[in-house]
XYZ file of C-alpha atoms in Angstrom:
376
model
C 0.000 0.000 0.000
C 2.672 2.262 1.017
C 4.432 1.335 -2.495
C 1.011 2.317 -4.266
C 0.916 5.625 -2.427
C 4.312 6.594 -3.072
C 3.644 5.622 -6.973
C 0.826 7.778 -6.844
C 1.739 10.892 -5.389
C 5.182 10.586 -7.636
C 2.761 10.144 -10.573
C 0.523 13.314 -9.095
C 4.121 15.634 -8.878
C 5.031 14.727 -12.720
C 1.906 16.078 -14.060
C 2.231 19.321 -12.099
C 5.614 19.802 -13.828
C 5.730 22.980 -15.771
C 9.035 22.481 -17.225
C 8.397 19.332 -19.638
C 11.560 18.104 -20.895
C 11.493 17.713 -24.860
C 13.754 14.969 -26.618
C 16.674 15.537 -28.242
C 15.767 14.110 -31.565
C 12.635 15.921 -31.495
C 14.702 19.351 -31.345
C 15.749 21.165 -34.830
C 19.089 23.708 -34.827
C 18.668 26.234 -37.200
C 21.434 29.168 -38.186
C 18.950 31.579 -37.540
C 17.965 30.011 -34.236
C 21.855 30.279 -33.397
C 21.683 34.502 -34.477
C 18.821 35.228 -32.602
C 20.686 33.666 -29.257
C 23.765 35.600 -30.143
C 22.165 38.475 -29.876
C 19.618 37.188 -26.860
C 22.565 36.591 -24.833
C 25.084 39.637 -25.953
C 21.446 41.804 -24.791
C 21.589 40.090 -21.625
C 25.299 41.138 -20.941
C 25.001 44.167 -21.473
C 21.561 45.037 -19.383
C 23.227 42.962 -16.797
C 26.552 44.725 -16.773
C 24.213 48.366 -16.338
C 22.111 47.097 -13.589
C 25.162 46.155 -11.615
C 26.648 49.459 -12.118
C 22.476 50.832 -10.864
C 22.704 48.495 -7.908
C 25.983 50.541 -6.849
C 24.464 53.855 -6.941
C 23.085 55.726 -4.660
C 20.593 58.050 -3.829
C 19.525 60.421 -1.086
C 15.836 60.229 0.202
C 14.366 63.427 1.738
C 11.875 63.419 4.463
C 10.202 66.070 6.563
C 9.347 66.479 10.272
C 9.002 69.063 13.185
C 12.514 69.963 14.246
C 11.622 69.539 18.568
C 15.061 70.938 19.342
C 15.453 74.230 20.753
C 17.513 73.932 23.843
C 20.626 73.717 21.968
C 22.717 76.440 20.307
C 23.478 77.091 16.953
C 26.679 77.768 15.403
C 27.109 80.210 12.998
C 31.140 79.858 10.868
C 31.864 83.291 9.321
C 34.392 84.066 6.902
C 34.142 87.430 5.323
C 36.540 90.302 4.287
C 35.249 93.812 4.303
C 37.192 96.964 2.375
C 37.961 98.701 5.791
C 40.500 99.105 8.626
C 39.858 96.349 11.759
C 40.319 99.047 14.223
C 37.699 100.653 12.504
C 35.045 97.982 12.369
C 32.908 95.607 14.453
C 31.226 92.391 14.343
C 28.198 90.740 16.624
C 24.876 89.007 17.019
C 21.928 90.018 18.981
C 19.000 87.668 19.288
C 15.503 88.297 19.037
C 15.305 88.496 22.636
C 17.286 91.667 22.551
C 20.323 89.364 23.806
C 24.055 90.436 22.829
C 26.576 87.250 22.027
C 30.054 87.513 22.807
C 31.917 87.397 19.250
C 35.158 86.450 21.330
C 34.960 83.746 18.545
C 36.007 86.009 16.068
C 39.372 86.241 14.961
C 40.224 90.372 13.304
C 42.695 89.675 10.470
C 44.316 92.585 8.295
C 44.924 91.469 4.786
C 44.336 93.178 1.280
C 41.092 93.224 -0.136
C 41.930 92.481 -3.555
C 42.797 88.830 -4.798
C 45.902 87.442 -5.965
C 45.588 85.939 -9.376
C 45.275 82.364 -7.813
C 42.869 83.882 -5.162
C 40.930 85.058 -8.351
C 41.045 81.492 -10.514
C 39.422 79.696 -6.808
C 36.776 82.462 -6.651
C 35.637 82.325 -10.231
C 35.598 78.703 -10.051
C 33.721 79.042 -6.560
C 31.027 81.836 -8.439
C 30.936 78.982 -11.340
C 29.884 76.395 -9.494
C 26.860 78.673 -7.585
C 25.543 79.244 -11.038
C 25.683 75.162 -12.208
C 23.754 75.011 -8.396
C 21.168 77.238 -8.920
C 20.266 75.903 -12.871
C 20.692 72.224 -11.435
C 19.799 71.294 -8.327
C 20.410 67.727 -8.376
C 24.120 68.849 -7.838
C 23.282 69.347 -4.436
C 23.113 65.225 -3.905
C 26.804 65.006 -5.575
C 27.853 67.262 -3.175
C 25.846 65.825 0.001
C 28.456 62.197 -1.489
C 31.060 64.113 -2.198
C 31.160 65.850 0.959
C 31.121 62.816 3.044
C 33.405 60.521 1.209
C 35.940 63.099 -0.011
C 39.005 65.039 1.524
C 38.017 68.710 2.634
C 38.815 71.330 -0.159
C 41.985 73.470 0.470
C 41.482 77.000 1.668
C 42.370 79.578 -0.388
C 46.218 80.825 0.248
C 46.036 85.108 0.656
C 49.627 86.492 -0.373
C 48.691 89.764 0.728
C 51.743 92.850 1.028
C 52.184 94.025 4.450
C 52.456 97.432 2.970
C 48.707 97.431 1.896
C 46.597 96.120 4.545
C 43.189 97.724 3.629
C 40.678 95.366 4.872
C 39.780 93.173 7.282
C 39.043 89.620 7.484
C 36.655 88.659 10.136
C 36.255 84.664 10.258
C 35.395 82.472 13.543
C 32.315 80.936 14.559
C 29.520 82.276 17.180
C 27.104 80.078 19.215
C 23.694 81.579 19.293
C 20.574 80.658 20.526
C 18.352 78.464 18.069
C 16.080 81.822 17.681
C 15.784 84.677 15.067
C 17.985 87.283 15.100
C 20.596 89.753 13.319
C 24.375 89.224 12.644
C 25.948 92.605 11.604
C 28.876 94.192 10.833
C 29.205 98.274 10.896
C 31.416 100.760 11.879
C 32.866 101.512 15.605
C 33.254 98.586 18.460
C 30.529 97.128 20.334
C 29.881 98.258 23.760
C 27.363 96.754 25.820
C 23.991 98.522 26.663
C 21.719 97.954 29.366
C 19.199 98.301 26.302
C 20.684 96.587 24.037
C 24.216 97.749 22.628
C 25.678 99.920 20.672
C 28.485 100.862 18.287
C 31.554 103.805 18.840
C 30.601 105.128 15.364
C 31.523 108.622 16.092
C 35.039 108.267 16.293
C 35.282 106.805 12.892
C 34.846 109.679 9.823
C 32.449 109.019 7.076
C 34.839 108.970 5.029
C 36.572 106.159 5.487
C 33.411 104.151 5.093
C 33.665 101.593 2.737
C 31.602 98.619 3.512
C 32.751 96.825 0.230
C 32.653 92.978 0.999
C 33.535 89.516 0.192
C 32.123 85.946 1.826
C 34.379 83.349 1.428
C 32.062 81.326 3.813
C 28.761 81.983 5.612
C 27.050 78.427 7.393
C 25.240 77.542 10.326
C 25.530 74.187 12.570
C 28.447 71.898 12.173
C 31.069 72.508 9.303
C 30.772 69.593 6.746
C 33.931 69.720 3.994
C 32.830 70.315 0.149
C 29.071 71.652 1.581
C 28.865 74.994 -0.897
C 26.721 77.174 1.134
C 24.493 80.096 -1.103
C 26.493 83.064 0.105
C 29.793 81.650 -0.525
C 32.032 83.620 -3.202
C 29.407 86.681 -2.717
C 31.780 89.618 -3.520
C 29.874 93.101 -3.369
C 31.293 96.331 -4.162
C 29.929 99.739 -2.555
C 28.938 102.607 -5.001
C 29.480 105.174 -1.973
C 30.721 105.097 1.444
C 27.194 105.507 3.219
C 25.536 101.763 2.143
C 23.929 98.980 4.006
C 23.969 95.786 2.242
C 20.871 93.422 3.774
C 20.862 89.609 3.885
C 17.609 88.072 4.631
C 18.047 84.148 5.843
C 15.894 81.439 6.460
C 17.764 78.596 8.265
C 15.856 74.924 7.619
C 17.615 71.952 10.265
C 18.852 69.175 8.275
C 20.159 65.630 9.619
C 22.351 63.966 7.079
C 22.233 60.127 7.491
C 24.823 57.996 5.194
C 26.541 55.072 5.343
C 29.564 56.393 6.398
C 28.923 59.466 8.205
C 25.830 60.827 10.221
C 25.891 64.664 11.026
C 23.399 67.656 12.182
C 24.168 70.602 9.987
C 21.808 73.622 8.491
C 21.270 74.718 5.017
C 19.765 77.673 4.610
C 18.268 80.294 1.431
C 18.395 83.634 1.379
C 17.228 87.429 -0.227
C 19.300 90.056 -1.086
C 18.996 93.851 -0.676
C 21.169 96.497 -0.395
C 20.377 100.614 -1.011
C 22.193 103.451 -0.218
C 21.646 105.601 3.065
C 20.752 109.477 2.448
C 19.099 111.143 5.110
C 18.018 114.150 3.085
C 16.393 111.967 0.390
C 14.756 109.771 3.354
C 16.623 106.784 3.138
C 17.310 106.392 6.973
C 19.280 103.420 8.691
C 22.851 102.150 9.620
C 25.540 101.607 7.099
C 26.847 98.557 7.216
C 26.638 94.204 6.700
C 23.060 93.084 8.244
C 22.637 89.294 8.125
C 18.950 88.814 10.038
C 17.819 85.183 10.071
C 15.270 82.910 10.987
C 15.469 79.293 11.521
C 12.318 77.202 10.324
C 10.154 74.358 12.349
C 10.387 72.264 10.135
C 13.784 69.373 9.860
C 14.894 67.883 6.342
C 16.314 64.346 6.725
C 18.086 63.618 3.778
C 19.234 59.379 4.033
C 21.458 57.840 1.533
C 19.687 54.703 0.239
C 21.204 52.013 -1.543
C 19.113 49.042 -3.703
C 18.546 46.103 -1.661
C 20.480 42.442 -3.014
C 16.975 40.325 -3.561
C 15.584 43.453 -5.606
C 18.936 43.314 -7.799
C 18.461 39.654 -7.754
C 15.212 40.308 -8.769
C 15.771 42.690 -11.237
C 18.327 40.818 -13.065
C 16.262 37.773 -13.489
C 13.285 39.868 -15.162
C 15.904 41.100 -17.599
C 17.196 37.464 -18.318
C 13.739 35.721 -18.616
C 11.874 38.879 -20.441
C 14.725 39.016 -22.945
C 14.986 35.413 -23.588
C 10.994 35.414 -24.060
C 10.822 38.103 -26.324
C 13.396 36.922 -28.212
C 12.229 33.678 -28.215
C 8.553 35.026 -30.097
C 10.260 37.641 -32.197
C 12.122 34.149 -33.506
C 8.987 32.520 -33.950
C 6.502 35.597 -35.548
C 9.489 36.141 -37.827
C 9.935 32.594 -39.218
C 6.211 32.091 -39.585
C 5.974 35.135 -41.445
C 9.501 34.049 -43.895
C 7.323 30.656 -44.141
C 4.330 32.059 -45.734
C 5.867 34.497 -48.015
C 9.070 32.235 -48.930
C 7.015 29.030 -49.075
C 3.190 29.176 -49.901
C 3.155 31.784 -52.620
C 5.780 29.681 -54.556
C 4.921 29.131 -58.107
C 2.615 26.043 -58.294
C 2.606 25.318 -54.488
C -0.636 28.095 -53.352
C -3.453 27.935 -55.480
C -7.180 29.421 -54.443
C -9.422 26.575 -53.101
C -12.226 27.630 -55.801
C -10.104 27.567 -58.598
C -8.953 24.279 -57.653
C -11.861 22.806 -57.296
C -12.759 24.156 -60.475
C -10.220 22.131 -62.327
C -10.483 18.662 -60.204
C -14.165 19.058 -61.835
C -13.557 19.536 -65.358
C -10.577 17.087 -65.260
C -13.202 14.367 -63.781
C -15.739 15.281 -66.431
C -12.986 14.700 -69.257
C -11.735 11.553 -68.261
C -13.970 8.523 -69.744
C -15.143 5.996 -67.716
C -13.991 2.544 -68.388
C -16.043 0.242 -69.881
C -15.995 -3.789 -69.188
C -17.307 -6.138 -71.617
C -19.192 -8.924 -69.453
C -19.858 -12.349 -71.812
C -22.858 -14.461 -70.708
């Protein structure tokens, strides 16, 4: 009984099998059978080859929630050279809350405001690149790789002539509180106020005001290497010496998340203004650099993904067995097709059905009969 069973169930399994296995000497090579796999299989190498080379890439994957953070500070890295004496300028932050932050951060540097010719070549290259950002912003992933997995671009070397020190580079970093407020720069020191603060202006003569100005670098949070910020390479010059140049910046949170490297930084946009100050014409205000952000609620997450191994595994199999179909009744529409034209309309082998009726009838009716002579 047992023996029964097993011959049963073994008979049950062989006519569920899909793959039926045809005879050898039931199987026909043909030359054009051979072509078609040539090219079947060359197809296959070469879709194969592509989709290993997809399965490597990478891509980043943005997502959106409420930034709940807002106990921590925010650093803000400044690197910018303005066309006037240090001793003559100063640099701070103050808050929305009417709160002054030390700027012992900042580091006063006399150099020469205009560029060496190799100074020049980095800045037009840096300028370059802004413009391929702004047209292409798909850039901005090769940059989120590049800046992760690649060495930290070389800062720009400033030969400047100790004879002709007419500017002054401010660069540093400030921690702030993660609230709005206004990062300046503008003539005279900064002196604390029980209202606020204020600047020692009126020792400083008009003119010698020349807020001319160049941003090497302008970020918030942590410094990432190769991240090309909006402002950087921003090189304004001032028509007169009374002008206030106006940056207006919205700050958006952004966690970076890649295989390698995981870091909190900020990117930011911003909106330019600048006009010059005449009191007689009624355009009041401070000369000077005003940088006033904001930072936003909301957090990007931008995650570097990579294709799973089964979906490769997958993919690569529908590229196999779809081409190797295809091909397969391409090779079999074509040669039924070559059959009927190449073989039925040859002469003498198609005729109509009617017509050849036609003639079996009159060649039956011309025929005699036979006749056999019976003898009693």
């Amino acid at each position: 009984m047992k023996r029964l069973t097993k011959k049963k169930a073994l008979t049950l399994v062989k006519e569920l099998d899909a793959f039926p296995k045809v005879p050898e000497s039931y199987v026909e090579s043909t030359a054009s059978g051979g072509t078609v796999s040539l090219i079947a299989f060359s197809i296959m190498a070469i879709l194969a080859f592509l989709e290993f080379f997809v399965y490597r890439d990478t891509w980043m994957k943005y997502e959106y929630e409420v930034d709940r953070d807002f106990s921590s500070k925010l650093r803000i890295n400044v690197d910018i050279t303005v066309a006037m004496r240090c001793q003559y300028i100063g640099a701070d932050v103050l808050d929305l809350a009417e709160t002054m932050v030390a700027s012992d951060g900042l580091k006063y540097e006399p150099v020469n405001f205009e560029l060496s010719p190799q100074q020049r070549l980095w800045h037009m290259t840096l300028l370059h690149i802004q413009e391929r950002l702004r047209v292409e912003h798909a850039l901005q992933d090769v940059l989120f790789k590049a800046a992760l997995k690649a060495s930290p671009p070389a800062e720009p070397q400033k030969e400047d002539s100790p004879s002709h020190l007419n500017a002054c580079r401010i660069h540093g970093h400030l921690y702030v509180n993660k609230v709005a407020g206004n990062f300046h720069i503008t003539v005279g020191k900064s002196i604390p106020h029980p209202r606020g603060h204020a600047h020692l202006a009126a020792l400083v003569s008009h003119d010698s005001y020349n807020f001319s100005h160049r941003i090497d670098h302008l970020s918030f949070g942590e410094a990432i290497p190769g991240i090309i910020s909006p402002l950087d390479g921003t090189e304004k010059v001032s028509p007169d010496s009374n002008h206030m140049f106006q940056y207006f910046i919205t700050i958006v949170p952004t966690k970076l998340n890649t295989y390698k490297v995981s870091a909190e930084t900020h990117q930011y946009s911003v909106t330019e203004r600048e006009r010059a100050i005449n009191h007689a014409a009624g355009s009041h205000g401070v000369s000077g650099i005003f940088m006033k952000y904001d930072i936003s609620s909301l957090m990007v997450k931008v995650t570097e993904q990579h294709m799973p191994f089964w979906q490769f595994l997958v993919r690569l199999c529908g590229i196999i067995g779809g081409i190797f179909s295809t091909t397969g009744m391409l090779h079999g529409m074509v040669g039924f097709l070559v059959d009927v034209v190449c073989c039925r309309f040859q002469m003498g082998m198609y005729k109509p059905v009617k017509e050849e009726a036609h003639l079996n009838m009159e060649e039956n009716k011309q025929t005699p009969v036979p006749t056999e002579n019976y003898t009693q």
